[in-house]
Each structure stands twice: as C-alpha cells, then as structure tokens.
Amino acid sequence: MGFRDLLDTFATIYAGLKYGLPAVFRAVVASPALLLDPAALSRVSMAGIWVFFGPGGDGGRRAEKTQLITPNARGVVLDLGAGHGHTVNYLDRNLVTKYIALEPNTLMHSYIRAMAAAAGYTESDGTLLILSCGAEDTPSILSSLNGKPVDTVVSVLTFCTIPFPQQTIRSIVLDLLASNGGELLFFEHVQHGRDQPNAAWWQGALTPLWKRVFDGCCLNRPTHTWVKDVVGDDGQTPWRQGEMWGVGNESESDLFWIRMGRFVKK
Ligand SMILES: C[S@@+](CC[C@H](N)C(=O)[O-])C[C@H]1O[C@@H](n2cnc3c(N)ncnc32)[C@H](O)[C@@H]1O
C-alpha cells in the first residue's frame, strides 16, 4: 500500500466534492426544503458528480468493458444502477433484444433515455424500460418483468452501493436471473484480500468519508467473492461456470481495486 494510492483516493474524494457540492448548492437555493432530506441531497450530489465521473470513468475502461459485456450480454439485459446508461453502448444490438436500466436516481433518467436511443433502444418500441426502484427491491423488479427472469444482469460499479448487499446479490442471482445459461457480468471495485492488509485497512478507514461523498458507495465490500459464494436454498452453488479477473495497469494496492467477473447459471 503506497502513499500514491492514498493520494489518488483523496484526489478522487476532492473531485467528488468539487462536482457534487455546486449541484447541491443550486438545488438548495431552488428548493430550501431539500435541506430536510439528506437522501435527496445525496442523489442531487451524485447526479452532479456523475456528469463528470461517468464519461471519464467509462472512457478509461472501454477495452475491459467491451471484452466483458459485448460478446456475453444477450436477450433481455438488466443493468443495475445504470447511471447515465453507459452500459448500453457495449450491447450488441443483434444479441440484446431489450435494455432494462434500473436507476433509483431519477435525475439520471434523461441521460439514460438519450444514450439508449442512440444505441437503438427506446421506450416507444418496447426495447427500453427504465426502473426507479433500488436493486434490493427484487419483488418490484420481478413484477415489472411480469415475473420473467432476465437473460443477463450487468453490474458496473453498483454492488458497492446497494443496501443489504449479500442478501441483494443472492436474490438477484436466484430470483431475477434466468436458469440454464443466464449470465451475471460485473465490473466492480472491491475490498482487497489478505495479501493486501494495509490497503484493506485503508479501504475500511476511508469508507465512512467516501460513502458520504459518493451516495453510499463503500470501498470495503468483497462483492466479487459474495457473487462467487452465493448458495441456493438447496445449499448448492447456482453457478455452472464462473471466472474473475482484474484490469491491466492498476496498482495492486489501489484502494479502488477493480475485479471483473462472468458467472453463468445452471
Ligand atoms: C458509481 S454509479 C455507476 C453508474 C453506472 N453503472 C456506470 O458505470 O456508469 C452507481 C449507481 O448506482 C445507483 N444506485 C444507488 N443506489 C442504488 C440501489 N439501491 N440500487 C441500484 N442502484 C443504485 C446510483 O444512483 C448510481 O447511478
């Protein structure tokens, strides 16, 4: 764990404040009652942050996301925490029939609509559906799908934020993802393992500050292992196949440590 990794993390926190606070200020001036609603203010801030972080973060990892998503996503795709909908740009229009963008921050929905339309998915022809609930609300999601599980679930930098993450990941896998070939594709920043105890310690120490700036995002969740270790009601793994890998040119002790994964359901 190097000084450089720590410096990078503080620079990211600074940039989050730089882009989030002006959006909060403008929103409070327009509607002072927002001061009584910290969750709404956090969403306003995140919407401001994502105008800057969304395109930059996406552009820096295009090759990795193409390799993960483009050949594997097919049928009906559920994008968890869609943000501005950058994932839609990785979908092969010949393989993916419908793009479902789940995004509880409604301030981001107009971006999703525009990005999806440019990629050939619209609400008017039924190939785009935008859901406003959280990923943890799997009963509502399933009912919006008319009870039919999806062929592909994509999570890009979202498992770090969802409430009750282990329980939610399990329910997404068991209830929302189709059996017999349904795929979960993830690109997530995760907690370091035992080989990087200092970095893992700093991830835990900085999470209380980080999550206040980035709308509940946690640096210290080993979501990649939670996906791998899901078990069904029968005590067995639901996975037929699974693989995980990292990204190139990343410091091994980066506090924003990326793991990608492709898991195929039995
Ligand atoms: C770091 S952003 C990633 C956005 C997008 N996946 C991308 O890569 O550009 C995390 C997203 O998760 C969303 N989010 C927050 N709470 C959520 C929840 N409970 N369920 C699903 N998504 C959530 C946020 O609004 C935000 O858009």
Short mmCIF file of C-alpha atoms and ligand atoms in Angstrom, two decimals:
data_model
loop_
_atom_site.label_atom_id
_atom_site.label_comp_id
_atom_site.label_asym_id
_atom_site.label_seq_id
_atom_site.Cartn_x
_atom_site.Cartn_y
_atom_site.Cartn_z
CA MET A 1 0.00 0.00 0.00
CA GLY A 2 1.76 3.12 -1.21
CA PHE A 3 1.45 6.81 -0.46
CA ARG A 4 0.47 7.24 -4.13
CA ASP A 5 -2.62 5.02 -3.69
CA LEU A 6 -3.74 7.13 -0.73
CA LEU A 7 -3.12 10.36 -2.61
CA ASP A 8 -5.17 9.11 -5.59
CA THR A 9 -8.08 8.28 -3.27
CA PHE A 10 -8.05 11.73 -1.64
CA ALA A 11 -7.85 13.33 -5.10
CA THR A 12 -10.98 11.39 -6.10
CA ILE A 13 -12.79 12.48 -2.92
CA TYR A 14 -11.78 16.09 -3.65
CA ALA A 15 -13.10 15.82 -7.21
CA GLY A 16 -16.35 14.32 -5.88
CA LEU A 17 -16.83 17.32 -3.60
CA LYS A 18 -15.85 19.73 -6.36
CA TYR A 19 -18.58 18.42 -8.70
CA GLY A 20 -21.19 17.40 -6.11
CA LEU A 21 -21.32 20.47 -3.85
CA PRO A 22 -22.20 23.05 -6.53
CA ALA A 23 -25.11 20.84 -7.64
CA VAL A 24 -26.28 20.61 -4.01
CA PHE A 25 -25.94 24.37 -3.57
CA ARG A 26 -28.03 25.10 -6.69
CA ALA A 27 -30.70 22.58 -5.65
CA VAL A 28 -30.98 24.02 -2.13
CA VAL A 29 -31.25 27.58 -3.44
CA ALA A 30 -34.06 26.45 -5.74
CA SER A 31 -35.77 24.38 -3.06
CA PRO A 32 -34.60 25.03 0.55
CA ALA A 33 -36.84 22.23 1.89
CA LEU A 34 -34.26 19.79 0.44
CA LEU A 35 -32.12 20.54 3.50
CA LEU A 36 -34.54 18.36 5.46
CA ASP A 37 -34.00 15.43 3.08
CA PRO A 38 -30.35 14.21 3.22
CA ALA A 39 -31.05 11.21 0.96
CA ALA A 40 -32.40 13.50 -1.78
CA LEU A 41 -29.39 15.82 -1.39
CA SER A 42 -27.06 12.85 -1.73
CA ARG A 43 -28.78 11.91 -5.01
CA VAL A 44 -28.52 15.51 -6.26
CA SER A 45 -24.82 15.48 -5.43
CA MET A 46 -24.27 12.11 -7.16
CA ALA A 47 -26.09 13.33 -10.26
CA GLY A 48 -23.70 16.31 -10.37
CA ILE A 49 -20.70 14.08 -9.78
CA TRP A 50 -21.68 11.63 -12.49
CA VAL A 51 -21.81 14.30 -15.19
CA PHE A 52 -18.06 14.48 -14.70
CA PHE A 53 -17.14 10.97 -13.44
CA GLY A 54 -19.46 8.97 -15.72
CA PRO A 55 -17.90 9.69 -19.12
CA GLY A 56 -14.34 9.85 -17.73
CA GLY A 57 -14.59 6.54 -15.83
CA ASP A 58 -16.24 4.84 -18.76
CA GLY A 59 -13.74 6.08 -21.33
CA GLY A 60 -10.80 4.86 -19.26
CA ARG A 61 -12.07 1.27 -19.17
CA ARG A 62 -13.65 0.83 -22.58
CA ALA A 63 -11.49 -2.09 -23.67
CA GLU A 64 -12.12 -4.09 -20.47
CA LYS A 65 -15.87 -3.43 -20.53
CA THR A 66 -16.11 -4.38 -24.21
CA GLN A 67 -14.37 -7.67 -23.52
CA LEU A 68 -16.69 -8.38 -20.57
CA ILE A 69 -20.04 -7.23 -21.90
CA THR A 70 -20.23 -7.20 -25.71
CA PRO A 71 -19.85 -10.91 -26.51
CA ASN A 72 -21.70 -12.13 -23.38
CA ALA A 73 -24.77 -9.91 -22.88
CA ARG A 74 -27.79 -11.21 -24.76
CA GLY A 75 -31.58 -11.37 -24.73
CA VAL A 76 -33.12 -9.16 -22.03
CA VAL A 77 -30.39 -7.28 -20.14
CA LEU A 78 -30.91 -5.77 -16.68
CA ASP A 79 -28.37 -3.03 -15.91
CA LEU A 80 -28.21 -2.44 -12.15
CA GLY A 81 -27.54 1.18 -11.12
CA ALA A 82 -27.42 2.24 -14.75
CA GLY A 83 -26.20 5.79 -14.02
CA HIS A 84 -26.28 7.56 -17.38
CA GLY A 85 -26.67 4.26 -19.23
CA HIS A 86 -23.09 3.86 -20.43
CA THR A 87 -23.53 0.08 -20.44
CA VAL A 88 -25.94 0.29 -23.36
CA ASN A 89 -23.01 1.30 -25.58
CA TYR A 90 -21.45 -2.14 -25.05
CA LEU A 91 -24.54 -4.11 -26.07
CA ASP A 92 -24.61 -5.87 -29.41
CA ARG A 93 -27.93 -4.77 -30.94
CA ASN A 94 -28.19 -8.14 -32.72
CA LEU A 95 -27.86 -10.10 -29.47
CA VAL A 96 -29.72 -7.90 -26.99
CA THR A 97 -33.46 -7.52 -27.53
CA LYS A 98 -34.27 -5.29 -24.56
CA TYR A 99 -32.30 -2.98 -22.26
CA ILE A 100 -33.70 -2.57 -18.74
CA ALA A 101 -31.98 0.26 -16.89
CA LEU A 102 -32.55 0.18 -13.14
CA GLU A 103 -31.65 3.57 -11.68
CA PRO A 104 -33.19 4.91 -8.45
CA ASN A 105 -31.70 8.36 -9.05
CA THR A 106 -34.37 9.80 -11.35
CA LEU A 107 -32.15 12.84 -12.07
CA MET A 108 -30.16 10.47 -14.31
CA HIS A 109 -33.08 9.12 -16.33
CA SER A 110 -32.93 11.66 -19.14
CA TYR A 111 -29.29 10.69 -19.77
CA ILE A 112 -30.25 7.00 -19.90
CA ARG A 113 -33.06 7.72 -22.36
CA ALA A 114 -30.74 9.67 -24.67
CA MET A 115 -27.90 7.15 -24.54
CA ALA A 116 -30.23 4.19 -25.07
CA ALA A 117 -31.94 5.89 -28.03
CA ALA A 118 -28.56 6.48 -29.67
CA ALA A 119 -27.84 2.76 -29.26
CA GLY A 120 -31.21 1.78 -30.76
CA TYR A 121 -33.32 1.11 -27.62
CA THR A 122 -36.45 3.18 -26.97
CA GLU A 123 -39.43 3.01 -24.64
CA SER A 124 -41.81 3.66 -27.54
CA ASP A 125 -40.91 0.39 -29.30
CA GLY A 126 -40.64 -1.55 -26.02
CA THR A 127 -36.88 -2.20 -26.23
CA LEU A 128 -36.09 0.11 -23.30
CA LEU A 129 -37.50 0.00 -19.78
CA ILE A 130 -36.30 2.35 -17.02
CA LEU A 131 -36.99 1.25 -13.44
CA SER A 132 -36.75 3.67 -10.48
CA CYS A 133 -36.55 1.20 -7.61
CA GLY A 134 -33.38 0.00 -5.88
CA ALA A 135 -31.69 -3.29 -6.77
CA GLU A 136 -32.64 -4.56 -3.31
CA ASP A 137 -36.32 -4.38 -4.24
CA THR A 138 -36.26 -7.63 -6.20
CA PRO A 139 -40.03 -8.33 -5.83
CA SER A 140 -40.84 -5.00 -7.55
CA ILE A 141 -38.26 -5.66 -10.27
CA LEU A 142 -39.66 -9.13 -10.93
CA SER A 143 -43.19 -7.77 -11.09
CA SER A 144 -42.04 -5.12 -13.64
CA LEU A 145 -40.68 -8.03 -15.68
CA ASN A 146 -44.08 -9.78 -15.47
CA GLY A 147 -42.44 -12.47 -13.38
CA LYS A 148 -39.96 -13.47 -16.13
CA PRO A 149 -36.28 -13.57 -15.12
CA VAL A 150 -33.76 -11.84 -17.41
CA ASP A 151 -31.06 -13.43 -19.57
CA THR A 152 -28.27 -11.12 -18.43
CA VAL A 153 -27.64 -8.98 -15.36
CA VAL A 154 -24.90 -6.34 -15.59
CA SER A 155 -23.48 -4.52 -12.58
CA VAL A 156 -20.91 -1.81 -13.25
CA LEU A 157 -19.74 -0.08 -10.06
CA THR A 158 -23.09 -0.66 -8.35
CA PHE A 159 -22.74 -3.61 -5.93
CA CYS A 160 -20.59 -1.19 -3.89
CA THR A 161 -23.68 0.95 -3.18
CA ILE A 162 -26.74 -1.30 -2.88
CA PRO A 163 -28.22 -1.84 0.62
CA PHE A 164 -28.05 -5.33 2.23
CA PRO A 165 -25.50 -6.30 -0.46
CA GLN A 166 -25.06 -10.02 0.26
CA GLN A 167 -28.77 -10.64 0.55
CA THR A 168 -29.49 -8.48 -2.51
CA ILE A 169 -26.86 -10.19 -4.66
CA ARG A 170 -28.28 -13.58 -3.67
CA SER A 171 -31.83 -12.53 -4.55
CA ILE A 172 -30.72 -11.03 -7.88
CA VAL A 173 -28.99 -14.29 -8.79
CA LEU A 174 -31.68 -16.67 -7.56
CA ASP A 175 -34.84 -14.68 -8.40
CA LEU A 176 -34.05 -12.30 -11.26
CA LEU A 177 -31.52 -14.20 -13.39
CA ALA A 178 -32.78 -16.95 -15.69
CA SER A 179 -31.68 -20.52 -15.02
CA ASN A 180 -29.92 -22.61 -17.61
CA GLY A 181 -27.47 -20.08 -19.07
CA GLY A 182 -28.41 -16.71 -17.50
CA GLU A 183 -25.25 -14.63 -17.05
CA LEU A 184 -24.16 -12.17 -14.38
CA LEU A 185 -21.46 -9.81 -15.63
CA PHE A 186 -19.82 -7.46 -13.19
CA PHE A 187 -17.18 -4.73 -13.20
CA GLU A 188 -16.76 -3.63 -9.58
CA HIS A 189 -14.30 -2.04 -7.22
CA VAL A 190 -13.90 -4.37 -4.27
CA GLN A 191 -12.19 -4.92 -0.93
CA HIS A 192 -8.64 -6.24 -1.02
CA GLY A 193 -7.91 -9.72 0.28
CA ARG A 194 -5.43 -10.93 2.89
CA ASP A 195 -2.48 -10.32 0.56
CA GLN A 196 -3.00 -6.54 0.87
CA PRO A 197 -3.86 -5.99 4.56
CA ASN A 198 -2.77 -2.33 4.59
CA ALA A 199 -4.83 -1.45 1.55
CA ALA A 200 -7.82 -3.32 3.02
CA TRP A 201 -7.38 -1.38 6.27
CA TRP A 202 -7.36 1.96 4.46
CA GLN A 203 -10.41 0.95 2.43
CA GLY A 204 -12.26 0.39 5.72
CA ALA A 205 -10.92 3.57 7.31
CA LEU A 206 -11.87 5.80 4.37
CA THR A 207 -15.28 4.28 3.64
CA PRO A 208 -17.24 6.47 6.13
CA LEU A 209 -15.96 9.60 4.34
CA TRP A 210 -16.11 8.10 0.82
CA LYS A 211 -19.72 6.93 1.18
CA ARG A 212 -20.84 10.42 2.24
CA VAL A 213 -19.36 11.94 -0.89
CA PHE A 214 -20.42 9.16 -3.31
CA ASP A 215 -24.05 8.46 -2.35
CA GLY A 216 -23.48 5.41 -0.13
CA CYS A 217 -20.69 3.78 -2.14
CA CYS A 218 -18.40 1.60 0.03
CA LEU A 219 -14.73 0.88 -0.70
CA ASN A 220 -14.67 -2.15 1.58
CA ARG A 221 -17.04 -4.73 0.10
CA PRO A 222 -15.70 -8.04 -1.27
CA THR A 223 -18.64 -8.24 -3.67
CA HIS A 224 -16.72 -10.42 -6.13
CA THR A 225 -16.45 -13.18 -3.53
CA TRP A 226 -20.07 -12.66 -2.46
CA VAL A 227 -21.11 -13.37 -6.07
CA LYS A 228 -18.90 -16.46 -6.28
CA ASP A 229 -20.15 -17.78 -2.92
CA VAL A 230 -23.91 -17.42 -3.48
CA VAL A 231 -25.75 -20.60 -2.47
CA GLY A 232 -29.28 -21.61 -3.35
CA ASP A 233 -31.97 -22.86 -0.96
CA ASP A 234 -30.61 -26.38 -1.56
CA GLY A 235 -27.19 -25.34 -0.22
CA GLN A 236 -25.62 -25.75 -3.67
CA THR A 237 -23.93 -23.18 -5.88
CA PRO A 238 -26.25 -21.82 -8.59
CA TRP A 239 -23.26 -21.38 -10.91
CA ARG A 240 -22.38 -23.73 -13.74
CA GLN A 241 -19.31 -21.70 -14.60
CA GLY A 242 -17.57 -18.62 -13.23
CA GLU A 243 -14.42 -16.65 -13.81
CA MET A 244 -12.96 -13.44 -12.35
CA TRP A 245 -10.07 -11.28 -13.41
CA GLY A 246 -8.58 -7.84 -12.88
CA VAL A 247 -7.73 -4.93 -15.13
CA GLY A 248 -4.35 -4.06 -16.56
CA ASN A 249 -2.25 -1.05 -15.50
CA GLU A 250 -3.72 -0.93 -12.00
CA SER A 251 -1.67 -0.68 -8.83
CA GLU A 252 -2.03 -3.96 -6.90
CA SER A 253 -2.84 -1.92 -3.79
CA ASP A 254 -5.16 0.63 -5.45
CA LEU A 255 -7.96 1.43 -2.97
CA PHE A 256 -10.35 1.50 -5.93
CA TRP A 257 -9.41 -2.07 -6.83
CA ILE A 258 -11.31 -3.47 -9.83
CA ARG A 259 -12.45 -7.06 -10.34
CA MET A 260 -14.48 -8.23 -13.31
CA GLY A 261 -16.48 -11.41 -13.44
CA ARG A 262 -18.64 -13.57 -15.68
CA PHE A 263 -20.85 -16.13 -13.96
CA VAL A 264 -23.20 -18.48 -15.79
CA LYS A 265 -26.18 -20.00 -14.02
CA LYS A 266 -27.03 -23.71 -14.01
C1 LIG B 1 -20.99 4.57 -9.36
S1 LIG B 1 -22.52 4.74 -10.15
C2 LIG B 1 -22.36 3.64 -11.54
C3 LIG B 1 -23.27 4.02 -12.68
C4 LIG B 1 -23.14 3.15 -13.95
N1 LIG B 1 -23.30 1.76 -13.67
C5 LIG B 1 -21.84 3.43 -14.64
O1 LIG B 1 -20.95 2.60 -14.59
O2 LIG B 1 -21.69 4.50 -15.25
C6 LIG B 1 -23.58 3.82 -9.05
C7 LIG B 1 -25.03 3.92 -9.44
O3 LIG B 1 -25.82 3.12 -8.54
C8 LIG B 1 -27.02 3.82 -8.32
N2 LIG B 1 -27.66 3.32 -7.08
C9 LIG B 1 -27.70 3.90 -5.87
N3 LIG B 1 -28.43 3.16 -5.01
C10 LIG B 1 -28.83 2.07 -5.72
C11 LIG B 1 -29.63 0.95 -5.39
N4 LIG B 1 -30.14 0.78 -4.18
N5 LIG B 1 -29.87 0.05 -6.37
C12 LIG B 1 -29.36 0.22 -7.61
N6 LIG B 1 -28.60 1.25 -7.96
C13 LIG B 1 -28.33 2.17 -7.03
C14 LIG B 1 -26.60 5.27 -8.23
O4 LIG B 1 -27.69 6.14 -8.40
C15 LIG B 1 -25.59 5.35 -9.33
O5 LIG B 1 -26.14 5.70 -10.56
#
